[in-house]
Amino acid sequence: RPHGSQSLRNALMNSCNPVFIGLGQKIGKDKYYEYLEKFGLLQTTGIELTGEAKGIFLSKNKVGPVELATLSFGQRFEVTPLQMVRMVSAIANNGVLMKPRLVKQIIDNSTGEVQNIEPQEQSRAISENTAKQVLSMMESVVAEGTGKNARSSRV
C-alpha cells in the first residue's frame, strides 16, 4: 500500500489537474480572465431573478502562478448553477452565449392569449469550430472515458 509521497504521486497520475494546470500556464491569466468574461461568469446572467449572484473570483491583479494553477482545475472560485449551465450550453450551442429563460411561453387562461418568450443571443463566447471540438471531447468522456456514469439512458 503506497503512503506518503508515493500516494500523492499516484493521485496526481490519475488526476486531470496537472493537465489543466499546464493549460492554465500556457494561456496565462489574461486570456483565462478573457474567457471568464466571454462565458459570462464575471457578471449576472440578466435573468431577472431576485438575489441572482455573479461568480466570485479573485481580482486578476491578485492572481499569481499558484492561484492560476488552482483556478485552472476548478478551485478558488464560485459560480452559480445557472452560470454553469449557461456556459456549457454555449458550447453545445456552437459557441453562442444565450440569455437564460425559465419559461418558453406564458398562456393567459382566461383569454387564451399566448406570449412567447423568444431565445436571446447575448454574445459569441468561442468560435463554432472550438465549440464543436470541445463538445466532441465532452461527449467522448461520457461515452468512453471517466464520465460513463453520467451517460443518459436515452442516448
JSON list of N, CA and C in Angstrom, two decimals, residues 37-97:
[
{"chain": "A", "resi": 37, "resn": "GLU", "atom": "N", "xyz": [-14.92, 36.24, -18.80]},
{"chain": "A", "resi": 37, "resn": "GLU", "atom": "CA", "xyz": [-15.79, 37.34, -19.25]},
{"chain": "A", "resi": 37, "resn": "GLU", "atom": "C", "xyz": [-16.67, 36.89, -20.42]},
{"chain": "A", "resi": 38, "resn": "LYS", "atom": "N", "xyz": [-16.07, 36.23, -21.42]},
{"chain": "A", "resi": 38, "resn": "LYS", "atom": "CA", "xyz": [-16.83, 35.80, -22.60]},
{"chain": "A", "resi": 38, "resn": "LYS", "atom": "C", "xyz": [-17.93, 34.80, -22.25]},
{"chain": "A", "resi": 39, "resn": "PHE", "atom": "N", "xyz": [-17.69, 33.95, -21.25]},
{"chain": "A", "resi": 39, "resn": "PHE", "atom": "CA", "xyz": [-18.70, 32.99, -20.84]},
{"chain": "A", "resi": 39, "resn": "PHE", "atom": "C", "xyz": [-19.65, 33.55, -19.79]},
{"chain": "A", "resi": 40, "resn": "GLY", "atom": "N", "xyz": [-19.51, 34.83, -19.48]},
{"chain": "A", "resi": 40, "resn": "GLY", "atom": "CA", "xyz": [-20.45, 35.50, -18.59]},
{"chain": "A", "resi": 40, "resn": "GLY", "atom": "C", "xyz": [-20.32, 35.14, -17.12]},
{"chain": "A", "resi": 41, "resn": "LEU", "atom": "N", "xyz": [-19.17, 34.65, -16.70]},
{"chain": "A", "resi": 41, "resn": "LEU", "atom": "CA", "xyz": [-19.01, 34.21, -15.33]},
{"chain": "A", "resi": 41, "resn": "LEU", "atom": "C", "xyz": [-18.66, 35.33, -14.37]},
{"chain": "A", "resi": 42, "resn": "LEU", "atom": "N", "xyz": [-18.31, 36.50, -14.89]},
{"chain": "A", "resi": 42, "resn": "LEU", "atom": "CA", "xyz": [-17.93, 37.62, -14.04]},
{"chain": "A", "resi": 42, "resn": "LEU", "atom": "C", "xyz": [-19.09, 38.59, -13.80]},
{"chain": "A", "resi": 43, "resn": "GLN", "atom": "N", "xyz": [-20.27, 38.27, -14.35]},
{"chain": "A", "resi": 43, "resn": "GLN", "atom": "CA", "xyz": [-21.44, 39.11, -14.11]},
{"chain": "A", "resi": 43, "resn": "GLN", "atom": "C", "xyz": [-22.68, 38.22, -13.97]},
{"chain": "A", "resi": 44, "resn": "THR", "atom": "N", "xyz": [-23.80, 38.82, -13.59]},
{"chain": "A", "resi": 44, "resn": "THR", "atom": "CA", "xyz": [-25.04, 38.05, -13.50]},
{"chain": "A", "resi": 44, "resn": "THR", "atom": "C", "xyz": [-25.52, 37.70, -14.91]},
{"chain": "A", "resi": 45, "resn": "THR", "atom": "N", "xyz": [-26.43, 36.76, -14.99]},
{"chain": "A", "resi": 45, "resn": "THR", "atom": "CA", "xyz": [-26.92, 36.32, -16.29]},
{"chain": "A", "resi": 45, "resn": "THR", "atom": "C", "xyz": [-27.96, 37.26, -16.89]},
{"chain": "A", "resi": 46, "resn": "GLY", "atom": "N", "xyz": [-28.54, 38.12, -16.06]},
{"chain": "A", "resi": 46, "resn": "GLY", "atom": "CA", "xyz": [-29.57, 39.03, -16.55]},
{"chain": "A", "resi": 46, "resn": "GLY", "atom": "C", "xyz": [-30.94, 38.39, -16.62]},
{"chain": "A", "resi": 47, "resn": "ILE", "atom": "N", "xyz": [-31.14, 37.30, -15.89]},
{"chain": "A", "resi": 47, "resn": "ILE", "atom": "CA", "xyz": [-32.40, 36.56, -15.96]},
{"chain": "A", "resi": 47, "resn": "ILE", "atom": "C", "xyz": [-33.53, 37.21, -15.17]},
{"chain": "A", "resi": 48, "resn": "GLU", "atom": "N", "xyz": [-33.21, 38.25, -14.42]},
{"chain": "A", "resi": 48, "resn": "GLU", "atom": "CA", "xyz": [-34.21, 38.99, -13.65]},
{"chain": "A", "resi": 48, "resn": "GLU", "atom": "C", "xyz": [-34.82, 38.17, -12.51]},
{"chain": "A", "resi": 49, "resn": "LEU", "atom": "N", "xyz": [-33.98, 37.44, -11.81]},
{"chain": "A", "resi": 49, "resn": "LEU", "atom": "CA", "xyz": [-34.39, 36.73, -10.60]},
{"chain": "A", "resi": 49, "resn": "LEU", "atom": "C", "xyz": [-33.87, 37.50, -9.39]},
{"chain": "A", "resi": 50, "resn": "THR", "atom": "N", "xyz": [-34.72, 37.69, -8.42]},
{"chain": "A", "resi": 50, "resn": "THR", "atom": "CA", "xyz": [-34.31, 38.38, -7.21]},
{"chain": "A", "resi": 50, "resn": "THR", "atom": "C", "xyz": [-33.17, 37.62, -6.55]},
{"chain": "A", "resi": 51, "resn": "GLY", "atom": "N", "xyz": [-32.12, 38.35, -6.20]},
{"chain": "A", "resi": 51, "resn": "GLY", "atom": "CA", "xyz": [-30.99, 37.75, -5.49]},
{"chain": "A", "resi": 51, "resn": "GLY", "atom": "C", "xyz": [-30.01, 37.01, -6.37]},
{"chain": "A", "resi": 52, "resn": "GLU", "atom": "N", "xyz": [-30.14, 37.11, -7.68]},
{"chain": "A", "resi": 52, "resn": "GLU", "atom": "CA", "xyz": [-29.18, 36.41, -8.54]},
{"chain": "A", "resi": 52, "resn": "GLU", "atom": "C", "xyz": [-27.77, 36.96, -8.28]},
{"chain": "A", "resi": 53, "resn": "ALA", "atom": "N", "xyz": [-26.81, 36.06, -8.19]},
{"chain": "A", "resi": 53, "resn": "ALA", "atom": "CA", "xyz": [-25.43, 36.45, -7.90]},
{"chain": "A", "resi": 53, "resn": "ALA", "atom": "C", "xyz": [-24.55, 36.25, -9.13]},
{"chain": "A", "resi": 54, "resn": "LYS", "atom": "N", "xyz": [-23.45, 36.97, -9.13]},
{"chain": "A", "resi": 54, "resn": "LYS", "atom": "CA", "xyz": [-22.44, 36.72, -10.16]},
{"chain": "A", "resi": 54, "resn": "LYS", "atom": "C", "xyz": [-21.39, 35.80, -9.58]},
{"chain": "A", "resi": 55, "resn": "GLY", "atom": "N", "xyz": [-20.50, 35.31, -10.41]},
{"chain": "A", "resi": 55, "resn": "GLY", "atom": "CA", "xyz": [-19.44, 34.44, -9.93]},
{"chain": "A", "resi": 55, "resn": "GLY", "atom": "C", "xyz": [-18.50, 35.20, -9.00]},
{"chain": "A", "resi": 56, "resn": "ILE", "atom": "N", "xyz": [-17.83, 34.46, -8.13]},
{"chain": "A", "resi": 56, "resn": "ILE", "atom": "CA", "xyz": [-16.86, 35.06, -7.21]},
{"chain": "A", "resi": 56, "resn": "ILE", "atom": "C", "xyz": [-15.47, 34.56, -7.61]},
{"chain": "A", "resi": 57, "resn": "PHE", "atom": "N", "xyz": [-14.65, 35.49, -8.05]},
{"chain": "A", "resi": 57, "resn": "PHE", "atom": "CA", "xyz": [-13.29, 35.19, -8.48]},
{"chain": "A", "resi": 57, "resn": "PHE", "atom": "C", "xyz": [-12.32, 36.18, -7.83]},
{"chain": "A", "resi": 58, "resn": "LEU", "atom": "N", "xyz": [-11.08, 35.76, -7.70]},
{"chain": "A", "resi": 58, "resn": "LEU", "atom": "CA", "xyz": [-10.04, 36.68, -7.28]},
{"chain": "A", "resi": 58, "resn": "LEU", "atom": "C", "xyz": [-9.90, 37.78, -8.32]},
{"chain": "A", "resi": 59, "resn": "SER", "atom": "N", "xyz": [-9.55, 38.98, -7.88]},
{"chain": "A", "resi": 59, "resn": "SER", "atom": "CA", "xyz": [-9.21, 40.03, -8.84]},
{"chain": "A", "resi": 59, "resn": "SER", "atom": "C", "xyz": [-8.02, 39.57, -9.65]},
{"chain": "A", "resi": 60, "resn": "LYS", "atom": "N", "xyz": [-8.05, 39.85, -10.94]},
{"chain": "A", "resi": 60, "resn": "LYS", "atom": "CA", "xyz": [-6.98, 39.39, -11.83]},
{"chain": "A", "resi": 60, "resn": "LYS", "atom": "C", "xyz": [-5.61, 39.84, -11.33]},
{"chain": "A", "resi": 61, "resn": "ASN", "atom": "N", "xyz": [-5.52, 41.04, -10.76]},
{"chain": "A", "resi": 61, "resn": "ASN", "atom": "CA", "xyz": [-4.22, 41.54, -10.30]},
{"chain": "A", "resi": 61, "resn": "ASN", "atom": "C", "xyz": [-3.70, 40.80, -9.07]},
{"chain": "A", "resi": 62, "resn": "LYS", "atom": "N", "xyz": [-4.53, 39.97, -8.44]},
{"chain": "A", "resi": 62, "resn": "LYS", "atom": "CA", "xyz": [-4.10, 39.19, -7.28]},
{"chain": "A", "resi": 62, "resn": "LYS", "atom": "C", "xyz": [-3.76, 37.74, -7.66]},
{"chain": "A", "resi": 63, "resn": "VAL", "atom": "N", "xyz": [-3.83, 37.42, -8.94]},
{"chain": "A", "resi": 63, "resn": "VAL", "atom": "CA", "xyz": [-3.58, 36.06, -9.40]},
{"chain": "A", "resi": 63, "resn": "VAL", "atom": "C", "xyz": [-2.12, 35.90, -9.79]},
{"chain": "A", "resi": 64, "resn": "GLY", "atom": "N", "xyz": [-1.43, 35.04, -9.03]},
{"chain": "A", "resi": 64, "resn": "GLY", "atom": "CA", "xyz": [-0.06, 34.66, -9.34]},
{"chain": "A", "resi": 64, "resn": "GLY", "atom": "C", "xyz": [-0.04, 33.24, -9.87]},
{"chain": "A", "resi": 65, "resn": "PRO", "atom": "N", "xyz": [1.13, 32.63, -10.01]},
{"chain": "A", "resi": 65, "resn": "PRO", "atom": "CA", "xyz": [1.24, 31.28, -10.56]},
{"chain": "A", "resi": 65, "resn": "PRO", "atom": "C", "xyz": [0.46, 30.22, -9.78]},
{"chain": "A", "resi": 66, "resn": "VAL", "atom": "N", "xyz": [0.48, 30.27, -8.46]},
{"chain": "A", "resi": 66, "resn": "VAL", "atom": "CA", "xyz": [-0.23, 29.27, -7.65]},
{"chain": "A", "resi": 66, "resn": "VAL", "atom": "C", "xyz": [-1.74, 29.45, -7.81]},
{"chain": "A", "resi": 67, "resn": "GLU", "atom": "N", "xyz": [-2.20, 30.70, -7.75]},
{"chain": "A", "resi": 67, "resn": "GLU", "atom": "CA", "xyz": [-3.64, 30.96, -7.90]},
{"chain": "A", "resi": 67, "resn": "GLU", "atom": "C", "xyz": [-4.12, 30.56, -9.29]},
{"chain": "A", "resi": 68, "resn": "LEU", "atom": "N", "xyz": [-3.33, 30.85, -10.33]},
{"chain": "A", "resi": 68, "resn": "LEU", "atom": "CA", "xyz": [-3.72, 30.45, -11.68]},
{"chain": "A", "resi": 68, "resn": "LEU", "atom": "C", "xyz": [-3.80, 28.93, -11.79]},
{"chain": "A", "resi": 69, "resn": "ALA", "atom": "N", "xyz": [-2.88, 28.23, -11.15]},
{"chain": "A", "resi": 69, "resn": "ALA", "atom": "CA", "xyz": [-2.90, 26.76, -11.19]},
{"chain": "A", "resi": 69, "resn": "ALA", "atom": "C", "xyz": [-4.19, 26.23, -10.58]},
{"chain": "A", "resi": 70, "resn": "THR", "atom": "N", "xyz": [-4.56, 26.73, -9.39]},
{"chain": "A", "resi": 70, "resn": "THR", "atom": "CA", "xyz": [-5.76, 26.21, -8.75]},
{"chain": "A", "resi": 70, "resn": "THR", "atom": "C", "xyz": [-7.03, 26.66, -9.47]},
{"chain": "A", "resi": 71, "resn": "LEU", "atom": "N", "xyz": [-7.03, 27.87, -10.02]},
{"chain": "A", "resi": 71, "resn": "LEU", "atom": "CA", "xyz": [-8.18, 28.31, -10.83]},
{"chain": "A", "resi": 71, "resn": "LEU", "atom": "C", "xyz": [-8.35, 27.39, -12.05]},
{"chain": "A", "resi": 72, "resn": "SER", "atom": "N", "xyz": [-7.23, 26.99, -12.62]},
{"chain": "A", "resi": 72, "resn": "SER", "atom": "CA", "xyz": [-7.26, 26.19, -13.86]},
{"chain": "A", "resi": 72, "resn": "SER", "atom": "C", "xyz": [-7.93, 24.84, -13.68]},
{"chain": "A", "resi": 73, "resn": "PHE", "atom": "N", "xyz": [-7.85, 24.27, -12.48]},
{"chain": "A", "resi": 73, "resn": "PHE", "atom": "CA", "xyz": [-8.54, 22.99, -12.30]},
{"chain": "A", "resi": 73, "resn": "PHE", "atom": "C", "xyz": [-9.80, 23.11, -11.45]},
{"chain": "A", "resi": 74, "resn": "GLY", "atom": "N", "xyz": [-10.33, 24.33, -11.35]},
{"chain": "A", "resi": 74, "resn": "GLY", "atom": "CA", "xyz": [-11.67, 24.50, -10.81]},
{"chain": "A", "resi": 74, "resn": "GLY", "atom": "C", "xyz": [-11.78, 24.77, -9.32]},
{"chain": "A", "resi": 75, "resn": "GLN", "atom": "N", "xyz": [-10.75, 25.34, -8.72]},
{"chain": "A", "resi": 75, "resn": "GLN", "atom": "CA", "xyz": [-10.83, 25.70, -7.31]},
{"chain": "A", "resi": 75, "resn": "GLN", "atom": "C", "xyz": [-10.58, 27.19, -7.14]},
{"chain": "A", "resi": 76, "resn": "ARG", "atom": "N", "xyz": [-10.94, 27.71, -5.96]},
{"chain": "A", "resi": 76, "resn": "ARG", "atom": "CA", "xyz": [-10.73, 29.11, -5.59]},
{"chain": "A", "resi": 76, "resn": "ARG", "atom": "C", "xyz": [-11.69, 30.07, -6.27]},
{"chain": "A", "resi": 77, "resn": "PHE", "atom": "N", "xyz": [-12.83, 29.58, -6.72]},
{"chain": "A", "resi": 77, "resn": "PHE", "atom": "CA", "xyz": [-13.85, 30.46, -7.25]},
{"chain": "A", "resi": 77, "resn": "PHE", "atom": "C", "xyz": [-15.21, 29.82, -7.06]},
{"chain": "A", "resi": 78, "resn": "GLU", "atom": "N", "xyz": [-16.25, 30.63, -7.25]},
{"chain": "A", "resi": 78, "resn": "GLU", "atom": "CA", "xyz": [-17.63, 30.14, -7.14]},
{"chain": "A", "resi": 78, "resn": "GLU", "atom": "C", "xyz": [-18.44, 30.67, -8.31]},
{"chain": "A", "resi": 79, "resn": "VAL", "atom": "N", "xyz": [-19.25, 29.80, -8.88]},
{"chain": "A", "resi": 79, "resn": "VAL", "atom": "CA", "xyz": [-20.22, 30.19, -9.89]},
{"chain": "A", "resi": 79, "resn": "VAL", "atom": "C", "xyz": [-21.58, 29.61, -9.50]},
{"chain": "A", "resi": 80, "resn": "THR", "atom": "N", "xyz": [-22.62, 30.21, -10.02]},
{"chain": "A", "resi": 80, "resn": "THR", "atom": "CA", "xyz": [-23.95, 29.69, -9.72]},
{"chain": "A", "resi": 80, "resn": "THR", "atom": "C", "xyz": [-24.27, 28.53, -10.67]},
{"chain": "A", "resi": 81, "resn": "PRO", "atom": "N", "xyz": [-25.19, 27.66, -10.28]},
{"chain": "A", "resi": 81, "resn": "PRO", "atom": "CA", "xyz": [-25.59, 26.58, -11.19]},
{"chain": "A", "resi": 81, "resn": "PRO", "atom": "C", "xyz": [-26.09, 27.12, -12.54]},
{"chain": "A", "resi": 82, "resn": "LEU", "atom": "N", "xyz": [-26.82, 28.23, -12.51]},
{"chain": "A", "resi": 82, "resn": "LEU", "atom": "CA", "xyz": [-27.32, 28.82, -13.75]},
{"chain": "A", "resi": 82, "resn": "LEU", "atom": "C", "xyz": [-26.18, 29.29, -14.64]},
{"chain": "A", "resi": 83, "resn": "GLN", "atom": "N", "xyz": [-25.15, 29.89, -14.06]},
{"chain": "A", "resi": 83, "resn": "GLN", "atom": "CA", "xyz": [-23.98, 30.29, -14.85]},
{"chain": "A", "resi": 83, "resn": "GLN", "atom": "C", "xyz": [-23.29, 29.09, -15.47]},
{"chain": "A", "resi": 84, "resn": "MET", "atom": "N", "xyz": [-23.18, 28.01, -14.71]},
{"chain": "A", "resi": 84, "resn": "MET", "atom": "CA", "xyz": [-22.52, 26.81, -15.22]},
{"chain": "A", "resi": 84, "resn": "MET", "atom": "C", "xyz": [-23.33, 26.19, -16.37]},
{"chain": "A", "resi": 85, "resn": "VAL", "atom": "N", "xyz": [-24.64, 26.13, -16.20]},
{"chain": "A", "resi": 85, "resn": "VAL", "atom": "CA", "xyz": [-25.49, 25.59, -17.27]},
{"chain": "A", "resi": 85, "resn": "VAL", "atom": "C", "xyz": [-25.39, 26.46, -18.52]},
{"chain": "A", "resi": 86, "resn": "ARG", "atom": "N", "xyz": [-25.39, 27.77, -18.33]},
{"chain": "A", "resi": 86, "resn": "ARG", "atom": "CA", "xyz": [-25.30, 28.68, -19.48]},
{"chain": "A", "resi": 86, "resn": "ARG", "atom": "C", "xyz": [-23.97, 28.51, -20.20]},
{"chain": "A", "resi": 87, "resn": "MET", "atom": "N", "xyz": [-22.88, 28.34, -19.45]},
{"chain": "A", "resi": 87, "resn": "MET", "atom": "CA", "xyz": [-21.57, 28.16, -20.06]},
{"chain": "A", "resi": 87, "resn": "MET", "atom": "C", "xyz": [-21.52, 26.87, -20.89]},
{"chain": "A", "resi": 88, "resn": "VAL", "atom": "N", "xyz": [-21.97, 25.78, -20.31]},
{"chain": "A", "resi": 88, "resn": "VAL", "atom": "CA", "xyz": [-21.97, 24.50, -21.04]},
{"chain": "A", "resi": 88, "resn": "VAL", "atom": "C", "xyz": [-22.92, 24.57, -22.23]},
{"chain": "A", "resi": 89, "resn": "SER", "atom": "N", "xyz": [-24.04, 25.25, -22.06]},
{"chain": "A", "resi": 89, "resn": "SER", "atom": "CA", "xyz": [-25.00, 25.40, -23.16]},
{"chain": "A", "resi": 89, "resn": "SER", "atom": "C", "xyz": [-24.39, 26.18, -24.31]},
{"chain": "A", "resi": 90, "resn": "ALA", "atom": "N", "xyz": [-23.54, 27.16, -24.01]},
{"chain": "A", "resi": 90, "resn": "ALA", "atom": "CA", "xyz": [-22.88, 27.91, -25.08]},
{"chain": "A", "resi": 90, "resn": "ALA", "atom": "C", "xyz": [-21.99, 26.99, -25.91]},
{"chain": "A", "resi": 91, "resn": "ILE", "atom": "N", "xyz": [-21.35, 26.05, -25.26]},
{"chain": "A", "resi": 91, "resn": "ILE", "atom": "CA", "xyz": [-20.53, 25.08, -26.01]},
{"chain": "A", "resi": 91, "resn": "ILE", "atom": "C", "xyz": [-21.43, 24.25, -26.90]},
{"chain": "A", "resi": 92, "resn": "ALA", "atom": "N", "xyz": [-22.56, 23.78, -26.37]},
{"chain": "A", "resi": 92, "resn": "ALA", "atom": "CA", "xyz": [-23.50, 22.96, -27.15]},
{"chain": "A", "resi": 92, "resn": "ALA", "atom": "C", "xyz": [-24.22, 23.78, -28.22]},
{"chain": "A", "resi": 93, "resn": "ASN", "atom": "N", "xyz": [-24.22, 25.10, -28.06]},
{"chain": "A", "resi": 93, "resn": "ASN", "atom": "CA", "xyz": [-24.92, 25.99, -28.99]},
{"chain": "A", "resi": 93, "resn": "ASN", "atom": "C", "xyz": [-23.92, 26.64, -29.96]},
{"chain": "A", "resi": 94, "resn": "ASN", "atom": "N", "xyz": [-22.92, 25.88, -30.35]},
{"chain": "A", "resi": 94, "resn": "ASN", "atom": "CA", "xyz": [-21.91, 26.33, -31.31]},
{"chain": "A", "resi": 94, "resn": "ASN", "atom": "C", "xyz": [-21.15, 27.57, -30.88]},
{"chain": "A", "resi": 95, "resn": "GLY", "atom": "N", "xyz": [-20.99, 27.75, -29.56]},
{"chain": "A", "resi": 95, "resn": "GLY", "atom": "CA", "xyz": [-20.18, 28.85, -29.06]},
{"chain": "A", "resi": 95, "resn": "GLY", "atom": "C", "xyz": [-20.93, 30.13, -28.74]},
{"chain": "A", "resi": 96, "resn": "VAL", "atom": "N", "xyz": [-22.27, 30.12, -28.90]},
{"chain": "A", "resi": 96, "resn": "VAL", "atom": "CA", "xyz": [-23.07, 31.32, -28.67]},
{"chain": "A", "resi": 96, "resn": "VAL", "atom": "C", "xyz": [-23.64, 31.29, -27.25]},
{"chain": "A", "resi": 97, "resn": "LEU", "atom": "N", "xyz": [-23.39, 32.37, -26.50]},
{"chain": "A", "resi": 97, "resn": "LEU", "atom": "CA", "xyz": [-23.90, 32.54, -25.15]},
{"chain": "A", "resi": 97, "resn": "LEU", "atom": "C", "xyz": [-25.31, 33.13, -25.25]}
]
